[in-house]
Short mmCIF file of C-alpha atoms in Angstrom, two decimals:
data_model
loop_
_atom_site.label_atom_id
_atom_site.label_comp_id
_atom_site.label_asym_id
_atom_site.label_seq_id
_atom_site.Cartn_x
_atom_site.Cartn_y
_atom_site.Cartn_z
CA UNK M 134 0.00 0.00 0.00
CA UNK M 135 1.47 3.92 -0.85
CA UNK M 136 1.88 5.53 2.08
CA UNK M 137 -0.30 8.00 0.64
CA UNK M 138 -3.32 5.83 1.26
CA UNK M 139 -1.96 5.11 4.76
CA UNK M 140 -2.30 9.01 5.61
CA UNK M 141 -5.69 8.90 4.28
CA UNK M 142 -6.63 6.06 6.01
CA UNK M 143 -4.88 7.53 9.87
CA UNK M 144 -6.60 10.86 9.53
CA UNK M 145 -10.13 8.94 8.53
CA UNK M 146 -9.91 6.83 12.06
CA UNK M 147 -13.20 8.28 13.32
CA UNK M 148 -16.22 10.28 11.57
CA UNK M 149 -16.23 13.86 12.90
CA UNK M 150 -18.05 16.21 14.70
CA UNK M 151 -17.73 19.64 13.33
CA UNK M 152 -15.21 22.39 14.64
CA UNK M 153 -16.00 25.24 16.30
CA UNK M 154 -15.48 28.64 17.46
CA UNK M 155 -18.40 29.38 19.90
CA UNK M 156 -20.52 26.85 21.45
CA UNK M 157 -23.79 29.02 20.26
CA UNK M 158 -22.34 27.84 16.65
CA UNK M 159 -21.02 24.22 17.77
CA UNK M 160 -25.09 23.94 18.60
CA UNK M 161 -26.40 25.16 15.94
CA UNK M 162 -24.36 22.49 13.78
CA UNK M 163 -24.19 20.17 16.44
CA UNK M 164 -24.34 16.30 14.53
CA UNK M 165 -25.00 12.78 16.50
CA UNK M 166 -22.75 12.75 19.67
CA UNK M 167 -22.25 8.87 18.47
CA UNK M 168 -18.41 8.49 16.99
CA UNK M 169 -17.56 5.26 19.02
CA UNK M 170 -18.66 1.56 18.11
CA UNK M 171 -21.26 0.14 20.77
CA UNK M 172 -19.39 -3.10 20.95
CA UNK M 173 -16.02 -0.91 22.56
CA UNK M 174 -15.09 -1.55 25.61
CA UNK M 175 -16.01 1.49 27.92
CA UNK M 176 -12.04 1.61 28.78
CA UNK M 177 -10.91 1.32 25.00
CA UNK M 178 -12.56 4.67 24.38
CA UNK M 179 -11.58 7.91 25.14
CA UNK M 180 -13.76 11.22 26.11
CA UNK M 181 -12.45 14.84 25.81
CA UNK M 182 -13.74 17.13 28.45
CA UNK M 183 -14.64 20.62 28.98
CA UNK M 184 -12.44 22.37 31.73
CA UNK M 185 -14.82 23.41 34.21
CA UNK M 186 -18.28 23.03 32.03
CA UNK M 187 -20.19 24.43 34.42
CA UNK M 188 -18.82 28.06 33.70
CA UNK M 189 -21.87 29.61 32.09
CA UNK M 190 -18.84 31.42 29.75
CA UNK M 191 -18.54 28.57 28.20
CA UNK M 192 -22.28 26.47 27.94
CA UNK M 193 -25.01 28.57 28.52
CA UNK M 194 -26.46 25.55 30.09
CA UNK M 195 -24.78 22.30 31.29
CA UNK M 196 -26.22 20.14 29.51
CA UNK M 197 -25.42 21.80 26.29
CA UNK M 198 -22.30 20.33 26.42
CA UNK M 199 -24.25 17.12 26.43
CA UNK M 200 -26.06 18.57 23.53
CA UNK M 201 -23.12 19.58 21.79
CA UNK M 202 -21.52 15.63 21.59
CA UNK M 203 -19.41 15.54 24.82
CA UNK M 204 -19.63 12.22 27.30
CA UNK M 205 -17.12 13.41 29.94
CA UNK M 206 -17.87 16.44 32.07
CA UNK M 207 -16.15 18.19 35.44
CA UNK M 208 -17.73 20.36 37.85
CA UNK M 209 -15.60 21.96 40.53
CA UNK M 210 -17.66 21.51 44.24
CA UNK M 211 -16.99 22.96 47.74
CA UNK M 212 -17.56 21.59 50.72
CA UNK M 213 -20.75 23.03 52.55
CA UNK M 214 -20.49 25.57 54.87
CA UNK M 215 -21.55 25.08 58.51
CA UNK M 216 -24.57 23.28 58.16
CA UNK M 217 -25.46 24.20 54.94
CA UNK M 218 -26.23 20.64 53.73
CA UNK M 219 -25.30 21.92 49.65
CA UNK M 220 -22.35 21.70 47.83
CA UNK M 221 -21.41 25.25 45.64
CA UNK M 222 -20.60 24.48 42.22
CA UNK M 223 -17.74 26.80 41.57
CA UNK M 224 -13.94 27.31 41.20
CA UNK M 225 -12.78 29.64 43.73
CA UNK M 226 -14.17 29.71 47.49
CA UNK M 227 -14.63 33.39 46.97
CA UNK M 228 -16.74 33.24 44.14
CA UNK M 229 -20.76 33.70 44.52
CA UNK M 230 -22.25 29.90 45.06
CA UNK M 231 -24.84 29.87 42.06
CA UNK M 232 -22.67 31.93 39.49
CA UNK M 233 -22.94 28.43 37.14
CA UNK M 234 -24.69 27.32 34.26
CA UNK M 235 -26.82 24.87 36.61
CA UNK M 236 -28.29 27.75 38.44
CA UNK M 237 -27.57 26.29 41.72
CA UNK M 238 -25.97 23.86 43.91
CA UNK M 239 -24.55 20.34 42.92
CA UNK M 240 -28.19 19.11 43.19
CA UNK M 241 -28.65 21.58 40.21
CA UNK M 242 -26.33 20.17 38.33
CA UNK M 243 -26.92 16.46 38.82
CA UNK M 244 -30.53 16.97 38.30
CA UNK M 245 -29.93 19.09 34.77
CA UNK M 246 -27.97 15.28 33.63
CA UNK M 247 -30.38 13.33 34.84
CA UNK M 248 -33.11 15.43 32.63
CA UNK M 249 -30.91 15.21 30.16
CA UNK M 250 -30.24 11.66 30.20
CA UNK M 251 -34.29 11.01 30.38
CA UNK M 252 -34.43 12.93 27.45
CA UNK M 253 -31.74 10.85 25.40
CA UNK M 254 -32.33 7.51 25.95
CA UNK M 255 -29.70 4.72 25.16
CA UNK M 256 -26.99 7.59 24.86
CA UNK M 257 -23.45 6.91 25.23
CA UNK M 258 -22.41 6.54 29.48
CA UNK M 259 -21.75 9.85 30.95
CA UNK M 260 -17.98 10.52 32.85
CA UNK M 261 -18.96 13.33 35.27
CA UNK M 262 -15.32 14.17 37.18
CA UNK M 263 -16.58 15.97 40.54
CA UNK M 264 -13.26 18.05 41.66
CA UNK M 265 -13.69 18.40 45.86
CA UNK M 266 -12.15 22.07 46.33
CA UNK M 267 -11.50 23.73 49.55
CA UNK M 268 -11.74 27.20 51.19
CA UNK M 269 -15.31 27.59 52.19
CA UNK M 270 -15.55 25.76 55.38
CA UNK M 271 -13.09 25.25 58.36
CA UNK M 272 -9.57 23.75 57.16
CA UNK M 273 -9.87 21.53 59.95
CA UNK M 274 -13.35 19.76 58.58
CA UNK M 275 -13.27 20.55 54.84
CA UNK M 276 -13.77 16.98 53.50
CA UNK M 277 -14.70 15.20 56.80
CA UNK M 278 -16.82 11.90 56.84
CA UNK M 279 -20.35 14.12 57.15
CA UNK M 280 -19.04 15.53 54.23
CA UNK M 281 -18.76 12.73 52.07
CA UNK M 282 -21.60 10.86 53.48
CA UNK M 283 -24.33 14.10 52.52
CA UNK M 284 -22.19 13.83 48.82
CA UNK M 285 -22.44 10.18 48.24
CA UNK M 286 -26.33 10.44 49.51
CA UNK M 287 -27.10 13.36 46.98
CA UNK M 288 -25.40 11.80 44.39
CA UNK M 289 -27.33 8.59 44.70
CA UNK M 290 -30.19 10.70 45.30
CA UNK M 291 -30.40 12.82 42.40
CA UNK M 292 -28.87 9.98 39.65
CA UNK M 293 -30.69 7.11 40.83
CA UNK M 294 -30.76 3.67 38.98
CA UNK M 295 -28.41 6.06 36.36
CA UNK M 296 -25.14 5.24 38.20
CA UNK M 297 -23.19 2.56 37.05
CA UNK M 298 -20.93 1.76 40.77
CA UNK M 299 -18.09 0.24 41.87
CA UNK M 300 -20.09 -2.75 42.62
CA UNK M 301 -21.37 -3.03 39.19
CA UNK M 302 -18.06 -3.48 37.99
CA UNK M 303 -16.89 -6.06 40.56
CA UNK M 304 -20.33 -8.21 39.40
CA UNK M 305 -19.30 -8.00 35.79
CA UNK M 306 -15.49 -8.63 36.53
CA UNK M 307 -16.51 -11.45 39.35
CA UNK M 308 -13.83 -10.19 40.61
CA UNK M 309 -13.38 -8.88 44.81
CA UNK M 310 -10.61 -6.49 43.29
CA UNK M 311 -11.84 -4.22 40.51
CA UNK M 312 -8.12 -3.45 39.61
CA UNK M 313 -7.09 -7.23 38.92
CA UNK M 314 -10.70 -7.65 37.56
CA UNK M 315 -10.90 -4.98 34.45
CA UNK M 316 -7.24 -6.17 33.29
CA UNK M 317 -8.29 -9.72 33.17
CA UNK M 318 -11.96 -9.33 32.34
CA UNK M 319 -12.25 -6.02 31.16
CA UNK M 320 -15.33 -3.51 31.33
CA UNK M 321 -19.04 -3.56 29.93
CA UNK M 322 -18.81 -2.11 26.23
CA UNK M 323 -20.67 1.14 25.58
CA UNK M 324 -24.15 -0.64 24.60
CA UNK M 325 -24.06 -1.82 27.86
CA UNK M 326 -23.44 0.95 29.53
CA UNK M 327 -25.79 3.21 27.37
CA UNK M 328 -27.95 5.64 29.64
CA UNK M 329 -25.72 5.29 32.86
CA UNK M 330 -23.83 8.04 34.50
CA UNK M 331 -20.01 7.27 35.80
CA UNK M 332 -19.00 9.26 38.86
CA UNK M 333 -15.06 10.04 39.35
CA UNK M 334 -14.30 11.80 42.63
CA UNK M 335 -10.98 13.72 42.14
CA UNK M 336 -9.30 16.12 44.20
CA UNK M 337 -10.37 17.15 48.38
CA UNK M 338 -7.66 18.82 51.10
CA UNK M 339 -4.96 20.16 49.90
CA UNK M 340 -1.80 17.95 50.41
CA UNK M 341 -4.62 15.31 51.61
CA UNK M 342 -5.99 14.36 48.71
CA UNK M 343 -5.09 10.88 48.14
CA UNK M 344 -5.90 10.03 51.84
CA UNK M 345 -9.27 11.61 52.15
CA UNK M 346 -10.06 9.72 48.93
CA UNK M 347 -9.19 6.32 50.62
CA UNK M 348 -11.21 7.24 53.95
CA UNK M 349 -14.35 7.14 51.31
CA UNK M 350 -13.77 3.79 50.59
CA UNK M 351 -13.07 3.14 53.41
CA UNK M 352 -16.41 4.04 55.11
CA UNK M 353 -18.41 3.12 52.34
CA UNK M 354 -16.68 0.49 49.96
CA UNK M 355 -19.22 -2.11 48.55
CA UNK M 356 -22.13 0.77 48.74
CA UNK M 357 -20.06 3.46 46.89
CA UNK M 358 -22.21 5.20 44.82
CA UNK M 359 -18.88 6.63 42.93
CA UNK M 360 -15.47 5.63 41.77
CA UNK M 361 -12.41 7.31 43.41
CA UNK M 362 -9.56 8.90 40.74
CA UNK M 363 -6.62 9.64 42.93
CA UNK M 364 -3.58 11.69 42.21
CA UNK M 365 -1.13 9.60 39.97
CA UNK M 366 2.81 10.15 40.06
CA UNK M 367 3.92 6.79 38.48
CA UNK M 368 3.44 4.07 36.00
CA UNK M 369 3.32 1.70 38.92
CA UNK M 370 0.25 3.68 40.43
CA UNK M 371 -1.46 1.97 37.80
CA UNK M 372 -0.31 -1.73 37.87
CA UNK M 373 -3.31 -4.15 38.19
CA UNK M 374 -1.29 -6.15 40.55
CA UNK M 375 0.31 -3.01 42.58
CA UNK M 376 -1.12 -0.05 44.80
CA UNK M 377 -2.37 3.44 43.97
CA UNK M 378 -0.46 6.69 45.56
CA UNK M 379 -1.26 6.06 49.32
CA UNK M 380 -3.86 3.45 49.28
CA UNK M 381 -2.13 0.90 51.54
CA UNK M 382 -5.12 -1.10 52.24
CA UNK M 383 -6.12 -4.34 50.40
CA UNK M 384 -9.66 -3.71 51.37
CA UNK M 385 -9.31 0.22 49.89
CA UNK M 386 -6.82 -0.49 46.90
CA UNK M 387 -9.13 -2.89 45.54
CA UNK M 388 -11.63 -0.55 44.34
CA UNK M 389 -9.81 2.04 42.52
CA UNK M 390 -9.33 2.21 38.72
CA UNK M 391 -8.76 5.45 37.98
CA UNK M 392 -5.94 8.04 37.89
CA UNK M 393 -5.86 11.65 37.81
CA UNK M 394 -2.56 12.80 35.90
CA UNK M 395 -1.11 16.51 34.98
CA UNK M 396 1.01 17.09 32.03
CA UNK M 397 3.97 17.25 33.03
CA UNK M 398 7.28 15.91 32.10
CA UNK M 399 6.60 12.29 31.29
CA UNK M 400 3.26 11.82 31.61
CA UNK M 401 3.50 9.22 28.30
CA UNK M 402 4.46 6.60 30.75
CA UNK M 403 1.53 6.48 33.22
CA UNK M 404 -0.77 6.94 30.28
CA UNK M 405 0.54 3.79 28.87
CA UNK M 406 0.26 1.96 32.17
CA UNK M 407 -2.88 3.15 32.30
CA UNK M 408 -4.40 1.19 29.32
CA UNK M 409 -2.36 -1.15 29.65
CA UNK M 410 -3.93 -2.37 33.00
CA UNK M 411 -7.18 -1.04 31.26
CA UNK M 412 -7.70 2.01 34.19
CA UNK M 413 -8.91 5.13 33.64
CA UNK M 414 -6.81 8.34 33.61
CA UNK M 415 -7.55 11.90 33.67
CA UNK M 416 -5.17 14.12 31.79
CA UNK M 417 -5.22 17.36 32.59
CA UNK M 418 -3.33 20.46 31.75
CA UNK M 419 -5.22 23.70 31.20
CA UNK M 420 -5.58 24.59 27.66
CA UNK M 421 -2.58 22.27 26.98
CA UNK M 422 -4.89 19.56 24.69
CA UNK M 423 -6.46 22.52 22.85
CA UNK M 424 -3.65 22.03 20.09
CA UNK M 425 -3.61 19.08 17.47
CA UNK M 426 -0.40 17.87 18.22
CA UNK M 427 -1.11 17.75 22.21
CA UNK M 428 -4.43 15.94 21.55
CA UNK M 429 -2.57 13.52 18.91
CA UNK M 430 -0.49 12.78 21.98
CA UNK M 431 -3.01 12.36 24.63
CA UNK M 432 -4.66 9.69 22.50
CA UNK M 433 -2.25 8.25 21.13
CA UNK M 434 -0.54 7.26 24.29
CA UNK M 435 -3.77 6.12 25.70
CA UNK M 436 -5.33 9.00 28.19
CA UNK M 437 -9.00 8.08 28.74
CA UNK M 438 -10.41 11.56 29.46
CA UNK M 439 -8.35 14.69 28.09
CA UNK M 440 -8.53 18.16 28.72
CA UNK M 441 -10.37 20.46 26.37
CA UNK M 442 -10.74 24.18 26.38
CA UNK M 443 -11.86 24.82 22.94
CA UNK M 444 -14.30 23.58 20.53
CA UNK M 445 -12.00 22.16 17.79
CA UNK M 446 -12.38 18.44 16.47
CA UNK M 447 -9.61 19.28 13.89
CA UNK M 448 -11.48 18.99 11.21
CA UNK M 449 -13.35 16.25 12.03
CA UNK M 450 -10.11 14.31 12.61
CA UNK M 451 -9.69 14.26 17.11
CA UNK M 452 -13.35 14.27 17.82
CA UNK M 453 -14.70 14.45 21.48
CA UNK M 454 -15.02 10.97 22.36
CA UNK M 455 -13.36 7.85 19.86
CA UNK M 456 -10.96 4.56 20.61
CA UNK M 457 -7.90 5.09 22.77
CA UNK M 458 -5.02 4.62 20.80
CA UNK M 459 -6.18 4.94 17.90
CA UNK M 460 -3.42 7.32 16.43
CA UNK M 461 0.18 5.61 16.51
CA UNK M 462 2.99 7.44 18.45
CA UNK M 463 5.38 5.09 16.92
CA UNK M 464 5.74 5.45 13.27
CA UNK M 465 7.23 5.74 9.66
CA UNK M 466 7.68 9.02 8.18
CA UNK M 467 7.02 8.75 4.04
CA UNK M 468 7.03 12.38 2.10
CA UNK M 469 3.95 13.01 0.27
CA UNK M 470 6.03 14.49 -2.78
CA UNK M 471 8.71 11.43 -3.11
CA UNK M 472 7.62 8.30 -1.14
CA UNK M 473 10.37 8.07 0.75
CA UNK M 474 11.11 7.65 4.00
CA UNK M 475 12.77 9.37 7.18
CA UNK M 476 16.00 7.49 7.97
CA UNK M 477 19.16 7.85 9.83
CA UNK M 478 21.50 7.50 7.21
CA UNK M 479 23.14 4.21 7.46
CA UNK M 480 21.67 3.68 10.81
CA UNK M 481 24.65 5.41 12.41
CA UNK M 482 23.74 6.79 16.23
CA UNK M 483 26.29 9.44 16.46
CA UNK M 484 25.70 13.06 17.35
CA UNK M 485 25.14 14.14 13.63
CA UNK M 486 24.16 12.04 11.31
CA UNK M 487 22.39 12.74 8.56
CA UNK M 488 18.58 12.29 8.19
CA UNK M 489 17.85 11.63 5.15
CA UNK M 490 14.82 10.65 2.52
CA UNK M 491 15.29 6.70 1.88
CA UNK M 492 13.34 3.79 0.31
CA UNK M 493 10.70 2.68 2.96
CA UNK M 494 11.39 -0.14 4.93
CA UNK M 495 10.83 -1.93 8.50
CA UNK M 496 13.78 -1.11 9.59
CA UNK M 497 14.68 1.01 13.05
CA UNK M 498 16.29 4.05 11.39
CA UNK M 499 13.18 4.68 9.65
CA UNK M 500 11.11 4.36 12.92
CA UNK M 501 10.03 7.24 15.55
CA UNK M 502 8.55 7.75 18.93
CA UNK M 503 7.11 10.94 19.24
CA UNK M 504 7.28 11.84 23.05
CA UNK M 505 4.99 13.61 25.43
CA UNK M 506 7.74 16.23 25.21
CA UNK M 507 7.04 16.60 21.34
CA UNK M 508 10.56 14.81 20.27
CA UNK M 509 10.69 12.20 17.30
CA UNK M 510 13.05 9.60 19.07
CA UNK M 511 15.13 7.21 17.12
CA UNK M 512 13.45 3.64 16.97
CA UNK M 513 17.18 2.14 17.02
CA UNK M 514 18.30 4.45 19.58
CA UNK M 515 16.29 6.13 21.57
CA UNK M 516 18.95 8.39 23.12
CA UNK M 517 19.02 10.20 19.81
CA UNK M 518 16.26 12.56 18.80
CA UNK M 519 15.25 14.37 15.31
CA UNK M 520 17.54 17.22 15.74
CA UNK M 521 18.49 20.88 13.44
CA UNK M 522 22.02 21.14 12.63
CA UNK M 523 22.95 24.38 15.14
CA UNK M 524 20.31 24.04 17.05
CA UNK M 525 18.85 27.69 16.06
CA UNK M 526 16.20 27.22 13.76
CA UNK M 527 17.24 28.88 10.74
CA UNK M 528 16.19 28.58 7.31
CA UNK M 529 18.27 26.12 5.21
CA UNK M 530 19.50 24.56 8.23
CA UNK M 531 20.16 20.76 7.75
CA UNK M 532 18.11 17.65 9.65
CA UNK M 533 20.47 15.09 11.69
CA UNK M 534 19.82 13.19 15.09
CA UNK M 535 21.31 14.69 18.17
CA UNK M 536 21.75 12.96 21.55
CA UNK M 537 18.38 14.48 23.25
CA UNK M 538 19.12 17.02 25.80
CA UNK M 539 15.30 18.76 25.95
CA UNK M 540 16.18 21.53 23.75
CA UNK M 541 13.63 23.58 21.42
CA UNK M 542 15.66 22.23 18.42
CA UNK M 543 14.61 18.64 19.03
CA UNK M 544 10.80 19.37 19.72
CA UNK M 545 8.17 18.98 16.93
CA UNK M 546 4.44 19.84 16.13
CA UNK M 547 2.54 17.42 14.11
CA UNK M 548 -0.37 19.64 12.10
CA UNK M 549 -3.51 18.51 10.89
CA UNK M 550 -2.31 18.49 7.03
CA UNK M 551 0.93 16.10 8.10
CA UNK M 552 3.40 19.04 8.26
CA UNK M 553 5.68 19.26 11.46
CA UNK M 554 6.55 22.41 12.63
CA UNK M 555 9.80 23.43 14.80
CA UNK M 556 12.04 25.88 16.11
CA UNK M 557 11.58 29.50 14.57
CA UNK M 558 8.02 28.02 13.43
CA UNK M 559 9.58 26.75 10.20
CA UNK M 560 8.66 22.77 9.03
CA UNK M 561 10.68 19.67 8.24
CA UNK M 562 11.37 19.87 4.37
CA UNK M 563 12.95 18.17 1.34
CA UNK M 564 14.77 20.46 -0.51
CA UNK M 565 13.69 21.34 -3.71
CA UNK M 566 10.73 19.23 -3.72
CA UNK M 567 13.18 16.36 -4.59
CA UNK M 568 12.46 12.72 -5.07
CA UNK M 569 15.86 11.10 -5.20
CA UNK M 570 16.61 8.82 -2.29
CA UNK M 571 19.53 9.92 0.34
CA UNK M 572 18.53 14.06 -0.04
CA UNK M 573 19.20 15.22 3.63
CA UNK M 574 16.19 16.96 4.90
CA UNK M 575 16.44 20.96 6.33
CA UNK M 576 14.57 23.69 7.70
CA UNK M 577 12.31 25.81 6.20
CA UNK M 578 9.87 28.29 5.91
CA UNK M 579 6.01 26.56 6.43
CA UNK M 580 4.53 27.00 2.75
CA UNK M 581 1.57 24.34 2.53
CA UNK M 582 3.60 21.92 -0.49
CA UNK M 583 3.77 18.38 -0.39
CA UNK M 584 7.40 18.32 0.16
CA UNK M 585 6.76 19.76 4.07
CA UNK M 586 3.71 16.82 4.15
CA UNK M 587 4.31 13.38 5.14
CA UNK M 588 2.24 10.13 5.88
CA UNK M 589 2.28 8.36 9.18
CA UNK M 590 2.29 4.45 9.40
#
């Protein structure tokens, strides 16, 4: 097969729905929220999510998010003042309490899904991350047990015969510990799970977080009427077989599935643990995914739930919800112009060598790991990264491998039409347009030509 068919066929992964730039217009064009095969696994797809959707800046109403084609929501709650027995939905403690597209409390909000989800029946499971702030009550009692015992009550509450809980999972696994039972058995696809809501606690006292999480369980367990997603630091937070950050405790460990990750530096690795042991994880970052090249990453490298600000499926090409590693992060590079490949010429790992356009083949000098850190690694050495000759950026400069270091010379954006785009925002390139095998590739001005475009396989 031409590699040009193999582009073609990478960018058509999932059917789209359509970009953008307001979420007045994203409504008014707003197609079937359904992108992802009934028969998937619930933990095979993932779900992009609107940073705090309750911010009526953003959706005029919750559920037009819903509306709009998204599965995975977050809503920020404090814990109730005094004896207050209502959560406020909002970011900051000193923010007013109803200032949110719910109009209200957390009731509000849960009751606005559950209308929804009447209204929609047999749609695609809801993710709804609650994020436990703090700042409104006493330091000392933010996030006690009365706390999370009037939460998991309104939660049950308000969603009912909707929630799809902890136990559910351990009687489809038949399995005591969730963890060891979703990598060996798996989860319910997404016909099974159509019309239920998912609950993910995240967050609680600061510096606490993990530990307040675990008390839940603790307490409740078996009745949970939500899953925990603790903060996650490690690959090994995620092993089936292993522990989560600070849950010590058979009888607490047992039960989580779930991860809650920033985007930092490395971030690739816990993501891959992650579906690997077929968890969920939350990455976060801001509007870090908003880019093409940052979502690419994210699902590529198997995130579950991703970080959205903006609006943009990318043409159609990173929609909000479709199959977890479904985009390769390890790859061939063919230009559209000539054919040919990426290679390290000769497959010599020095500081330096060439990179040059070659006949495509299997082999690791034509192979590339694009990082979390938006470096093209070598396949047959991984020490050495897609590098500029100089290291500044400049037009004409020449393409060679480098032993990485972090540097802005060695970091890469993949774009929507194939291009890659580096230092001094100028794109990988075949001189002259050429088509003869062992032309060394340099830096140049973006123009748009097929010589700056290249298929991924």
């Amino acid at each position: 097969m031409h590699p040009k068919t193999l582009r073609h066929g990478l960018f058509g992964f999932v059917t789209g729905l359509l970009a953008a730039s307001s979420a007045g217009e994203a409504l008014a064009n707003a197609p079937s929220a359904g992108s992802i095969h009934g028969s998937l696994p619930y933990d095979r797809a993932y779900f992009a999510r609107p940073h705090n959707t309750y911010n009526p800046s953003k959706f005029g109403n919750l559920e037009d998010a819903l509306q709009l084609g998204f599965r995975a929501l977050e809503i920020d709650i404090h814990e109730f003042p005094n004896f207050y027995f209502q959560f406020p939905v909002k970011h900051s403690a000193g923010d007013p309490d109803n200032a949110n597209n719910c109009q209200g409390d957390l009731r509000a909000c849960l009751a606005k899904i559950r209308t929804w989800s009447n209204a929609h029946p047999g749609h695609e499971p809801i993710t709804l991350q609650i994020d436990l702030k703090v700042g409104v009550s006493n330091a000392f009692v933010a996030w006690s047990d009365l706390q999370h015992s009037i939460l998991h009550h309104q939660i049950g509450e308000e969603l009912g015969t909707k929630l799809f809980r902890p136990r559910d999972l351990q009687d489809f696994t038949q399995y005591d510990n969730i963890r060891a039972g979703v990598y060996f058995k798996g989860w319910p696809t997404i016909d099974a799970l159509r019309g239920k809501v998912i609950v993910l606690i995240m967050g609680g006292p600061i510096n606490d977080k993990n530990d307040n999480q675990e008390n839940y369980v603790r307490i409740h367990q078996g009745d949970a009427n939500f899953f925990v997603c603790p903060n996650a630091g490690s690959a090994g937070d995620f092993t089936y077989h292993g522990n989560a950050d600070d849950f010590d405790e058979y009888d607490t460990n047992k039960w989580v599935i779930c991860g809650n990750v920033e985007a930092g530096s490395g971030w690739r690795h816990l993501a891959n643990s992650a579906n690997n042991n077929r968890q969920l994880m939350n990455l976060w970052g801001g509007s870090l995914f908003d880019q093409f090249h940052t979502m690419y990453l994210a699902v590529g490298w198997g995130a579950s739930m991703i970080s959205r600000e903006s609006f943009n499926t990318f043409g159609g090409k990173l929609p909000y919800m479709g199959v977890r590693r479904s985009v390769p992060v390890e790859f061939n590079l063919a230009n559209e112009n000539s054919g040919l490949c990426l290679d390290v010429a000769n497959a010599s790992y020095q500081n330096g060598s060439d990179i040059i356009q070659f006949h495509c083949n299997s082999d690791a000098n034509q192979r590339w790991i694009y990082t979390d850190e938006t470096q093209l690694l070598s396949k047959g050495n991984n020490a050495y990264c897609y590098d500029i000759d100089s290291g500044d950026g400049d037009r004409g400069d020449k393409h060679h491998i480098w032993r990485c270091d972090g540097g802005a010379s060695e970091k890469w954006r993949l774009q929507e039409d194939g291009s890659w785009v580096g230092k001094e925002n100028r794109c990988m390139d075949v001189p002259n347009s050429s088509t003869s095998p062992g032309v060394q590739l340099w830096h140049y001005d973006c123009n748009g030509t097929s010589a700056q475009r290249f298929d991924i396989f």
